[in-house]
Structures are given as structure tokens and as C-alpha cells.
Amino acid sequence: MDAAERLITSTQELLWERGYVGTSPKAIQQRAGAGQGSMYHHFTGKPDLARAAIDRSATELRALAEEKFAGPGSAYDRIAAYLRRDRDVLRGCRVGRLTQDPDVVANPELREPLEETLSWLRGRISGLIAEGVAAGEFRPELVPDDVAAALVAVVQGGYVLARSADDPALFTRAVEGALTLLGGRR
Amino acid sequence: MDAAERLITSTQELLWERGYVGTSPKAIQQRAGAGQGSMYHHFTGKPDLARAAIDRSATELRALAEEKFAGPGSAYDRIAAYLRRDRDVLRGCRVGRLTQDPDVVANPELREPLEETLSWLRGRISGLIAEGVAAGEFRPELVPDDVAAALVAVVQGGYVLARSADDPALFTRAVEGALTLLGGRR
DNA sequence: GTCTATAAGCCGATAGAC
DNA sequence: GTCTATCGGCTTATAGAC
């Protein structure tokens, strides 16, 4: 693994753990085992490197989600598989957490991959809801885009609850509550 | 308003805007119009002042929520009133956002008010769900604690969605989706 | 109570040698 | 490509005068 690559993965880790404001070039360099010169040779600065790292994390997240969305079973089954997928809950969401970073949200270059990822997620789930409604699996009054937003929000908010109490079980509670509300094969 | 008071409210604002890691004593002092000496006279340091500010924000949040929970109408009505209450959505949650701050979560003194607040919120909503189930207003299979966690998560996650897209409407989508799923007076 | 002075170290970056 | 040197400014205090 070359230096540029190590810088990106180290930045991914630090952004996940400490956010953008809490991550310094120095910390990135130390974790990557690279010097100042190396970092500023490969990237124009902290925002440039962060963008590369966020893009990488976004791609990883989509792949993990798609694995469940494309799995077997009914629309409900696939949504449930996504919501219940193995997560290191107390670490939070590698993409969603950056939403709380003022310097990320204020910078269109850095916010773009966040918006794209969460938008894709909503769209993917919305399609499954529509599919389930058409199949008579879900109540017909469900508005796919709204329900999808609610489900994505439950995941993001589940992390918040879990971290506030230092207890992953609260994430599970929120997800199970949402699945009961969704109520498949009524 | 004396200096100690101005320091607390300034810290509340900055924690809300920039989080704990992103808020420096210097920035607090400038916003409060107070000097170094003043701040370190009234508080032992940044964590001490932050704790006072977080306690204050937590109290404010509970009061705003209780206003809706204690309002008129059925259980569904009161939950809907809470979920739909006026919010400056793009600012995020003054309490929930601190959950993403590694230095807050790592410090039991700072995490405590977060846990208490979100726990109280879940408990309050759980009680309303149980009330609604008993009244035949909600489906009997709803598990109050789980549904309450899901609804609190929708609010916290709604902020995430809205901030990711710089669009408050996504918060509204998530909340309306959740209310449809909850489906009062079935 | 509030002020100013001082501190060691980090922040994000640039410059130029190798 | 990577290294070291240097930069002005910020960080989180502490000390002591007023």
C-alpha cells in the first residue's frame, strides 16, 4: 500500500472516530506513517484529502447496503435485512456523522458525497416500499418517499441513542420499533 | 446578565453550532464579551463550563417537548404535535448533536445529561404509546419502548437527512413517514 | 471579579533541499 | 516523492497585578 493510499484510509478512520474538525493533518500523517511533505505532495490540503476519504467511505457504505437490498425475500425481508445488518453501533455512521460537522456542511465539495449517499439510500428503500405496496405487502396509504426517509432517519438516530447511553441495544430497539410499525405481510 | 450567565449562554450557542471539539475557550470569551480571567474565575475549565451549558440546553429541550406532550388531544395527537413542533431544522438538535463528539461521549460528566435527556424523551413517548394502545388507538402489537426509541430516532435522524441535503423538507418527510407508519385512530 | 502576561504545544500550510 | 525548517495564529490553560 503506497503512501497516498495509507493517507486516505487513515483519514477515513479519523473522520469516523473524530469528525472533520477533530482530525488534524498531523494525526493523519502519524497514523499513515507519512510525513508532511508526502501528504502535501499527494493532496492540496486537508479538505482535498478529506474529500477523497469521504468518497471512499461513501462507496463502501453503499456496497454494504446494496448487499442487503439485493438479497433474497420480500420487500419487507430485504428492508429488515438492511436495518438489522451487523454494525459496530457505537462507532456511529461513517457518512452520517459528518453531517454534524459545521466545516463539512459549509463546504459544498465535502457535503456532496453525504447528500448523494443518503439520497441514494432513501431512493433504494423508497423503491422497495413501492414494490411492497404494489404487491399488497404493505398498507396502501404508505408514501414510499416519506417512509424511506423515516427508515433512514431511524438508522441515523439509532446511532445517536446508542451513543448517548453507551449502549448498542438502543439502536436495536429503534430498528425493531420501526419494523413493527412497518409491519410486513399484514 | 452577569458574566457567568453570558459565558453559559455563549457556550450553549457554540456547542450547538460547532460542537465541543470545535468550540474554544477563546471563542466563548469573545462571544460572551468576557476575558480569560473572568472565565477561569467562574469555571475550572472548558469541561466545567460545557457541563453547565449542556445542562441548561437539556432543561430547555425538555421544557419545549413537555409543552407538546402535555397538550390537548389523543396520544397520537400529542405525539404528532411533538414531532411537528417548530424547529430550526438545519441547526440540528442542541443535545443530540453532542453525541457525535468523541470528547463528550468519552467523558461521563458530559455524556450524563445527554443520556438523561434522551432517556426521558423515550420514556415520555413510551408512556403515550402505552396509553394509546390501551385506548385502542394504536395496534396492540406495538411495543411502547421500541416504538418510542424509533420515534426519537426519527427526529435525530431527520436532522441528519436535512443537513446532508441542506434542506429542512427532509426532516418533515421523515416525520410524516413515521406518523403514517404509526397510523393513529386506525 | 477582571485584567494582562506568559507558556508549551498544536494547527494548517509553504519553501526548498535531497 | 519525501524530508526538514519555518510560519503566524490558535489552544487551554496558569500566574500575578489591580
Short mmCIF file of C-alpha atoms (C1' of nucleotides) in Angstrom, two decimals:
data_model
loop_
_atom_site.label_atom_id
_atom_site.label_comp_id
_atom_site.label_asym_id
_atom_site.label_seq_id
_atom_site.Cartn_x
_atom_site.Cartn_y
_atom_site.Cartn_z
CA MET A 1 0.00 0.00 0.00
CA ASP A 2 1.58 3.29 -1.05
CA ALA A 3 1.58 6.50 0.93
CA ALA A 4 -1.40 8.11 -0.83
CA GLU A 5 -3.48 5.05 -0.10
CA ARG A 6 -2.43 4.91 3.55
CA LEU A 7 -3.25 8.60 3.91
CA ILE A 8 -6.76 8.02 2.58
CA THR A 9 -7.55 5.06 4.82
CA SER A 10 -6.09 6.81 7.86
CA THR A 11 -8.24 9.83 7.11
CA GLN A 12 -11.30 7.61 6.76
CA GLU A 13 -10.65 6.16 10.21
CA LEU A 14 -10.06 9.51 11.85
CA LEU A 15 -13.09 11.16 10.24
CA TRP A 16 -15.19 8.27 11.53
CA GLU A 17 -13.74 8.49 15.05
CA ARG A 18 -13.31 12.23 15.50
CA GLY A 19 -15.05 14.05 12.65
CA TYR A 20 -13.54 16.66 10.38
CA VAL A 21 -12.93 19.42 12.91
CA GLY A 22 -11.38 16.92 15.31
CA THR A 23 -8.99 15.49 12.74
CA SER A 24 -5.67 17.23 12.10
CA PRO A 25 -3.22 16.68 9.26
CA LYS A 26 -0.62 15.79 11.84
CA ALA A 27 -2.77 13.00 13.29
CA ILE A 28 -3.43 11.68 9.79
CA GLN A 29 0.26 11.66 8.94
CA GLN A 30 1.17 9.84 12.12
CA ARG A 31 -1.44 7.13 11.60
CA ALA A 32 -0.42 6.75 7.97
CA GLY A 33 3.27 6.72 8.75
CA ALA A 34 3.79 9.54 6.27
CA GLY A 35 5.44 12.94 6.63
CA GLN A 36 4.16 16.43 5.89
CA GLY A 37 5.87 16.53 2.55
CA SER A 38 4.25 13.30 1.46
CA MET A 39 0.77 14.42 2.36
CA TYR A 40 1.05 17.81 0.68
CA HIS A 41 2.59 16.20 -2.38
CA HIS A 42 -0.41 13.91 -2.95
CA PHE A 43 -3.15 16.27 -1.79
CA THR A 44 -3.57 20.02 -1.90
CA GLY A 45 -4.58 20.16 1.77
CA LYS A 46 -6.91 18.83 4.43
CA PRO A 47 -10.17 19.40 2.51
CA ASP A 48 -8.80 17.66 -0.59
CA LEU A 49 -7.70 14.62 1.38
CA ALA A 50 -10.95 14.58 3.31
CA ARG A 51 -12.93 14.56 0.07
CA ALA A 52 -11.01 11.52 -1.13
CA ALA A 53 -11.61 9.76 2.18
CA ILE A 54 -15.32 10.61 2.29
CA ASP A 55 -15.80 9.38 -1.28
CA ARG A 56 -14.17 6.11 -0.30
CA SER A 57 -16.33 5.72 2.81
CA ALA A 58 -19.47 6.53 0.81
CA THR A 59 -18.66 3.85 -1.73
CA GLU A 60 -18.03 1.28 0.99
CA LEU A 61 -21.32 2.13 2.70
CA ARG A 62 -23.33 1.77 -0.47
CA ALA A 63 -21.77 -1.60 -1.19
CA LEU A 64 -22.64 -2.89 2.30
CA ALA A 65 -26.22 -1.65 1.98
CA GLU A 66 -26.72 -2.96 -1.56
CA GLU A 67 -25.67 -6.40 -0.37
CA LYS A 68 -28.80 -6.49 1.78
CA PHE A 69 -31.14 -4.68 -0.61
CA ALA A 70 -30.29 -7.12 -3.39
CA GLY A 71 -30.70 -10.16 -1.14
CA PRO A 72 -33.49 -12.75 -1.20
CA GLY A 73 -37.04 -12.42 0.07
CA SER A 74 -39.88 -9.96 0.02
CA ALA A 75 -39.53 -6.17 0.16
CA TYR A 76 -40.04 -6.37 3.92
CA ASP A 77 -37.38 -9.05 4.23
CA ARG A 78 -34.82 -7.02 2.35
CA ILE A 79 -35.54 -3.84 4.29
CA ALA A 80 -35.34 -5.80 7.54
CA ALA A 81 -32.05 -7.35 6.44
CA TYR A 82 -30.65 -3.88 5.82
CA LEU A 83 -31.88 -2.45 9.12
CA ARG A 84 -30.60 -5.43 11.07
CA ARG A 85 -27.24 -5.78 9.37
CA ASP A 86 -24.17 -6.17 11.56
CA ARG A 87 -22.96 -2.81 12.69
CA ASP A 88 -20.38 -1.54 15.11
CA VAL A 89 -23.16 0.61 16.53
CA LEU A 90 -21.17 2.71 18.99
CA ARG A 91 -18.85 3.88 16.21
CA GLY A 92 -21.78 5.57 14.53
CA CYS A 93 -22.27 6.06 10.80
CA ARG A 94 -19.12 6.87 8.87
CA VAL A 95 -21.10 9.07 6.49
CA GLY A 96 -23.98 10.40 8.57
CA ARG A 97 -21.80 11.63 11.41
CA LEU A 98 -20.07 14.15 9.13
CA THR A 99 -23.41 15.87 8.85
CA GLN A 100 -22.80 17.32 12.31
CA ASP A 101 -19.54 18.88 11.25
CA PRO A 102 -20.03 22.59 10.51
CA ASP A 103 -16.98 22.77 8.25
CA VAL A 104 -18.23 19.82 6.20
CA VAL A 105 -21.77 21.10 5.74
CA ALA A 106 -20.47 24.58 4.89
CA ASN A 107 -18.26 23.20 2.11
CA PRO A 108 -20.24 22.00 -0.94
CA GLU A 109 -17.34 19.81 -2.05
CA LEU A 110 -17.40 17.93 1.23
CA ARG A 111 -21.17 17.85 1.65
CA GLU A 112 -21.85 16.48 -1.84
CA PRO A 113 -20.93 12.84 -1.15
CA LEU A 114 -23.03 12.91 2.03
CA GLU A 115 -26.07 14.15 0.17
CA GLU A 116 -25.55 11.65 -2.64
CA THR A 117 -25.18 8.69 -0.31
CA LEU A 118 -28.18 9.40 1.88
CA SER A 119 -30.23 10.31 -1.17
CA TRP A 120 -29.33 7.02 -2.83
CA LEU A 121 -30.24 5.16 0.34
CA ARG A 122 -33.64 6.85 0.50
CA GLY A 123 -34.27 6.13 -3.16
CA ARG A 124 -33.34 2.49 -2.84
CA ILE A 125 -35.66 1.96 0.13
CA SER A 126 -38.42 4.02 -1.44
CA GLY A 127 -38.36 1.63 -4.40
CA LEU A 128 -38.70 -1.34 -2.10
CA ILE A 129 -41.61 0.26 -0.26
CA ALA A 130 -43.38 0.96 -3.57
CA GLU A 131 -42.73 -2.64 -4.59
CA GLY A 132 -44.19 -3.89 -1.33
CA VAL A 133 -47.25 -1.68 -1.61
CA ALA A 134 -47.86 -2.87 -5.18
CA ALA A 135 -47.55 -6.48 -4.00
CA GLY A 136 -50.11 -5.89 -1.25
CA GLU A 137 -47.39 -6.49 1.31
CA PHE A 138 -47.68 -3.03 2.87
CA ARG A 139 -50.65 -0.78 3.58
CA PRO A 140 -51.60 1.22 0.50
CA GLU A 141 -51.55 4.58 2.31
CA LEU A 142 -47.78 4.45 2.77
CA VAL A 143 -45.98 7.20 0.84
CA PRO A 144 -42.77 5.49 -0.30
CA ASP A 145 -40.52 8.58 -0.19
CA ASP A 146 -41.74 9.55 3.28
CA VAL A 147 -41.46 6.08 4.76
CA ALA A 148 -38.00 5.69 3.24
CA ALA A 149 -36.88 8.96 4.85
CA ALA A 150 -38.27 7.75 8.17
CA LEU A 151 -36.40 4.45 7.96
CA VAL A 152 -33.09 6.04 7.03
CA ALA A 153 -33.63 8.51 9.87
CA VAL A 154 -34.25 5.65 12.31
CA VAL A 155 -30.83 4.24 11.48
CA GLN A 156 -29.08 7.57 11.84
CA GLY A 157 -30.98 8.40 15.01
CA GLY A 158 -30.42 4.91 16.36
CA TYR A 159 -26.72 5.65 16.47
CA VAL A 160 -27.44 8.83 18.41
CA LEU A 161 -29.50 6.98 21.02
CA ALA A 162 -26.90 4.24 21.39
CA ARG A 163 -24.00 6.64 21.76
CA SER A 164 -25.86 8.82 24.27
CA ALA A 165 -26.26 5.82 26.56
CA ASP A 166 -23.08 3.98 25.55
CA ASP A 167 -25.38 1.05 24.77
CA PRO A 168 -25.82 -0.60 21.36
CA ALA A 169 -29.15 -2.09 22.44
CA LEU A 170 -30.88 1.24 21.92
CA PHE A 171 -30.07 1.05 18.22
CA THR A 172 -31.73 -2.37 18.10
CA ARG A 173 -34.78 -1.06 19.97
CA ALA A 174 -35.25 1.74 17.46
CA VAL A 175 -34.90 -0.61 14.49
CA GLU A 176 -37.28 -3.20 15.91
CA GLY A 177 -39.77 -0.47 16.74
CA ALA A 178 -39.61 0.75 13.16
CA LEU A 179 -40.04 -2.75 11.75
CA THR A 180 -43.10 -3.33 13.94
CA LEU A 181 -44.56 -0.06 12.69
CA LEU A 182 -43.81 -1.05 9.11
CA GLY A 183 -45.43 -4.39 9.75
CA GLY A 184 -44.81 -6.62 6.75
CA ARG A 185 -47.26 -9.20 5.34
CA ARG A 186 -50.05 -7.58 7.33
CA MET B 1 -26.92 39.45 32.80
CA ASP B 2 -23.65 38.87 34.57
CA ALA B 3 -20.51 37.39 33.08
CA ALA B 4 -21.08 33.83 34.30
CA GLU B 5 -24.50 33.85 32.70
CA ARG B 6 -23.21 35.25 29.42
CA LEU B 7 -20.48 32.63 29.37
CA ILE B 8 -23.03 29.85 29.74
CA THR B 9 -25.36 31.07 27.03
CA SER B 10 -22.46 31.73 24.66
CA THR B 11 -21.20 28.21 25.25
CA GLN B 12 -24.68 26.83 24.59
CA GLU B 13 -24.74 28.60 21.23
CA LEU B 14 -21.27 27.49 20.22
CA LEU B 15 -21.81 23.88 21.27
CA TRP B 16 -24.95 23.86 19.16
CA GLU B 17 -23.20 25.41 16.15
CA ARG B 18 -19.78 23.81 16.30
CA GLY B 19 -19.82 21.00 18.86
CA TYR B 20 -17.43 20.53 21.77
CA VAL B 21 -14.25 19.88 19.81
CA GLY B 22 -14.96 22.83 17.55
CA THR B 23 -15.56 25.27 20.41
CA SER B 24 -12.58 27.01 22.03
CA PRO B 25 -12.48 28.96 25.28
CA LYS B 26 -11.30 31.95 23.29
CA ALA B 27 -14.37 31.85 21.01
CA ILE B 28 -16.61 31.55 24.05
CA GLN B 29 -14.99 34.53 25.75
CA GLN B 30 -15.29 36.68 22.65
CA ARG B 31 -18.97 35.91 22.18
CA ALA B 32 -19.64 36.48 25.87
CA GLY B 33 -17.64 39.69 25.97
CA ALA B 34 -15.63 38.30 28.86
CA GLY B 35 -11.90 37.88 29.34
CA GLN B 36 -9.77 34.86 30.21
CA GLY B 37 -9.62 35.80 33.85
CA SER B 38 -13.39 36.03 34.09
CA MET B 39 -13.99 32.65 32.57
CA TYR B 40 -11.40 30.85 34.70
CA HIS B 41 -12.70 32.60 37.79
CA HIS B 42 -16.23 31.25 37.33
CA PHE B 43 -15.37 27.85 35.88
CA THR B 44 -12.49 25.45 36.37
CA GLY B 45 -12.04 25.00 32.62
CA LYS B 46 -13.69 24.11 29.34
CA PRO B 47 -15.31 20.83 30.51
CA ASP B 48 -16.78 22.52 33.58
CA LEU B 49 -18.31 25.33 31.55
CA ALA B 50 -19.52 22.88 28.90
CA ARG B 51 -21.30 20.84 31.54
CA ALA B 52 -23.15 23.92 32.77
CA ALA B 53 -24.12 24.80 29.20
CA ILE B 54 -25.27 21.28 28.33
CA ASP B 55 -27.38 21.09 31.49
CA ARG B 56 -29.02 24.33 30.50
CA SER B 57 -29.73 23.15 26.95
CA ALA B 58 -31.11 19.87 28.21
CA THR B 59 -33.52 21.66 30.52
CA GLU B 60 -34.68 23.93 27.70
CA LEU B 61 -35.24 20.97 25.40
CA ARG B 62 -37.32 19.08 27.92
CA ALA B 63 -39.48 22.12 28.54
CA LEU B 64 -40.16 22.56 24.81
CA ALA B 65 -41.04 18.88 24.43
CA GLU B 66 -43.19 18.72 27.54
CA GLU B 67 -45.25 21.63 26.19
CA LYS B 68 -46.40 19.36 23.37
CA PHE B 69 -46.66 16.13 25.35
CA ALA B 70 -48.90 17.81 27.90
CA GLY B 71 -51.08 19.40 25.23
CA PRO B 72 -54.67 18.54 24.29
CA GLY B 73 -55.89 15.58 22.27
CA SER B 74 -55.31 11.86 21.97
CA ALA B 75 -51.97 10.11 22.41
CA TYR B 76 -51.49 10.28 18.66
CA ASP B 77 -52.29 13.99 18.63
CA ARG B 78 -49.74 14.76 21.31
CA ILE B 79 -47.04 12.68 19.69
CA ALA B 80 -47.77 14.33 16.35
CA ALA B 81 -47.64 17.76 18.00
CA TYR B 82 -44.20 16.94 19.38
CA LEU B 83 -42.87 15.57 16.11
CA ARG B 84 -44.22 18.52 14.13
CA ARG B 85 -43.22 21.25 16.53
CA ASP B 86 -41.47 24.30 15.10
CA ARG B 87 -37.78 23.62 14.75
CA ASP B 88 -34.86 25.38 13.19
CA VAL B 89 -34.15 22.08 11.45
CA LEU B 90 -30.82 22.91 9.84
CA ARG B 91 -29.34 23.83 13.21
CA GLY B 92 -29.82 20.26 14.35
CA CYS B 93 -30.55 19.11 17.88
CA ARG B 94 -28.73 21.02 20.61
CA VAL B 95 -28.48 17.87 22.71
CA GLY B 96 -28.33 15.02 20.20
CA ARG B 97 -25.55 16.53 18.16
CA LEU B 98 -23.13 16.31 21.08
CA THR B 99 -23.45 12.56 20.79
CA GLN B 100 -21.13 12.74 17.79
CA ASP B 101 -18.42 14.46 19.79
CA PRO B 102 -15.79 11.93 20.86
CA ASP B 103 -14.61 14.07 23.78
CA VAL B 104 -18.19 14.36 25.09
CA VAL B 105 -19.02 10.68 24.85
CA ALA B 106 -15.69 9.75 26.43
CA ASN B 107 -16.36 11.97 29.44
CA PRO B 108 -19.08 10.59 31.75
CA GLU B 109 -19.69 14.05 33.24
CA LEU B 110 -20.51 15.44 29.80
CA ARG B 111 -22.38 12.41 28.50
CA GLU B 112 -24.69 12.14 31.50
CA PRO B 113 -27.08 14.97 30.60
CA LEU B 114 -27.35 13.60 27.05
CA GLU B 115 -28.30 10.16 28.28
CA GLU B 116 -30.77 11.59 30.78
CA THR B 117 -32.47 13.81 28.24
CA LEU B 118 -32.90 11.23 25.51
CA SER B 119 -33.91 8.64 28.06
CA TRP B 120 -36.58 10.94 29.46
CA LEU B 121 -37.82 11.63 25.94
CA ARG B 122 -38.12 7.92 25.18
CA GLY B 123 -39.90 7.31 28.46
CA ARG B 124 -42.38 10.11 27.91
CA ILE B 125 -43.27 8.87 24.41
CA SER B 126 -43.34 5.25 25.55
CA GLY B 127 -45.98 6.21 28.10
CA LEU B 128 -48.08 7.87 25.41
CA ILE B 129 -47.80 4.82 23.16
CA ALA B 130 -48.91 2.55 26.00
CA GLU B 131 -51.81 4.91 26.68
CA GLY B 132 -52.79 4.82 23.01
CA VAL B 133 -52.60 1.04 22.85
CA ALA B 134 -54.74 0.73 25.97
CA ALA B 135 -57.29 3.10 24.45
CA GLY B 136 -57.44 1.01 21.28
CA GLU B 137 -55.96 3.93 19.38
CA PHE B 138 -52.86 2.01 18.26
CA ARG B 139 -52.33 -1.58 17.16
CA PRO B 140 -51.91 -3.87 20.18
CA GLU B 141 -48.68 -5.43 18.89
CA LEU B 142 -46.75 -2.17 19.33
CA VAL B 143 -44.02 -2.44 21.97
CA PRO B 144 -44.05 1.00 23.62
CA ASP B 145 -40.33 1.18 24.44
CA ASP B 146 -39.34 0.10 20.95
CA VAL B 147 -41.72 2.42 19.14
CA ALA B 148 -40.64 5.30 21.38
CA ALA B 149 -36.99 4.65 20.51
CA ALA B 150 -37.89 4.58 16.83
CA LEU B 151 -39.73 7.92 17.05
CA VAL B 152 -36.95 9.66 18.94
CA ALA B 153 -34.51 8.25 16.39
CA VAL B 154 -36.61 9.61 13.52
CA VAL B 155 -36.24 13.10 14.96
CA GLN B 156 -32.50 12.78 15.46
CA GLY B 157 -32.03 11.16 12.07
CA GLY B 158 -34.32 13.70 10.43
CA TYR B 159 -31.80 16.38 11.32
CA VAL B 160 -29.07 14.29 9.69
CA LEU B 161 -31.03 13.95 6.45
CA ALA B 162 -31.89 17.64 6.36
CA ARG B 163 -28.34 18.78 6.99
CA SER B 164 -26.89 16.38 4.44
CA ALA B 165 -29.03 17.99 1.74
CA ASP B 166 -29.19 21.49 3.23
CA ASP B 167 -32.96 21.08 3.04
CA PRO B 168 -35.35 21.17 6.02
CA ALA B 169 -38.03 19.38 3.98
CA LEU B 170 -36.27 16.06 4.51
CA PHE B 171 -36.90 16.33 8.23
CA THR B 172 -40.58 16.82 7.51
CA ARG B 173 -40.62 13.83 5.15
CA ALA B 174 -39.14 11.58 7.81
CA VAL B 175 -41.60 12.77 10.45
CA GLU B 176 -44.62 12.40 8.18
CA GLY B 177 -43.43 8.96 7.15
CA ALA B 178 -43.19 7.96 10.78
CA LEU B 179 -46.64 9.33 11.59
CA THR B 180 -48.14 7.40 8.68
CA LEU B 181 -46.49 4.24 9.96
CA LEU B 182 -47.80 4.93 13.45
CA GLY B 183 -51.25 5.49 11.98
CA GLY B 184 -53.44 6.88 14.73
CA ARG B 185 -57.16 6.08 15.20
CA ARG B 186 -56.85 3.13 12.82
"C1'" DG C 1 -14.08 39.77 39.77
"C1'" DT C 2 -11.45 41.03 35.84
"C1'" DC C 3 -7.07 42.29 33.53
"C1'" DT C 4 -2.68 41.32 31.13
"C1'" DA C 5 1.41 38.41 30.52
"C1'" DT C 6 3.34 34.19 29.52
"C1'" DA C 7 3.64 29.31 28.33
"C1'" DA C 8 4.47 24.82 25.61
"C1'" DG C 9 2.42 22.79 22.07
"C1'" DC C 10 -0.71 22.13 18.07
"C1'" DC C 11 -3.00 23.96 13.55
"C1'" DG C 12 -2.74 24.01 8.58
"C1'" DA C 13 0.31 25.22 5.38
"C1'" DT C 14 4.57 26.74 2.44
"C1'" DA C 15 9.51 26.52 0.95
"C1'" DG C 16 13.28 24.47 -0.58
"C1'" DA C 17 16.78 20.70 -0.11
"C1'" DC C 18 17.59 15.92 -1.38
"C1'" DG D 1 8.32 11.54 -3.59
"C1'" DT D 2 9.77 12.58 0.88
"C1'" DC D 3 12.49 15.31 4.24
"C1'" DT D 4 13.26 19.20 7.44
"C1'" DA D 5 12.66 24.09 8.56
"C1'" DT D 6 9.78 27.73 9.29
"C1'" DC D 7 5.46 30.39 9.68
"C1'" DG D 8 1.63 33.26 12.17
"C1'" DG D 9 -2.02 32.11 14.71
"C1'" DC D 10 -4.69 29.31 17.88
"C1'" DT D 11 -5.34 26.12 22.15
"C1'" DT D 12 -6.03 25.59 27.01
"C1'" DA D 13 -4.58 26.98 30.48
"C1'" DT D 14 -1.57 29.38 34.85
"C1'" DA D 15 0.30 33.49 37.42
"C1'" DG D 16 0.02 37.54 39.46
"C1'" DA D 17 -1.35 42.55 39.35
"C1'" DC D 18 -5.30 45.59 40.11
#
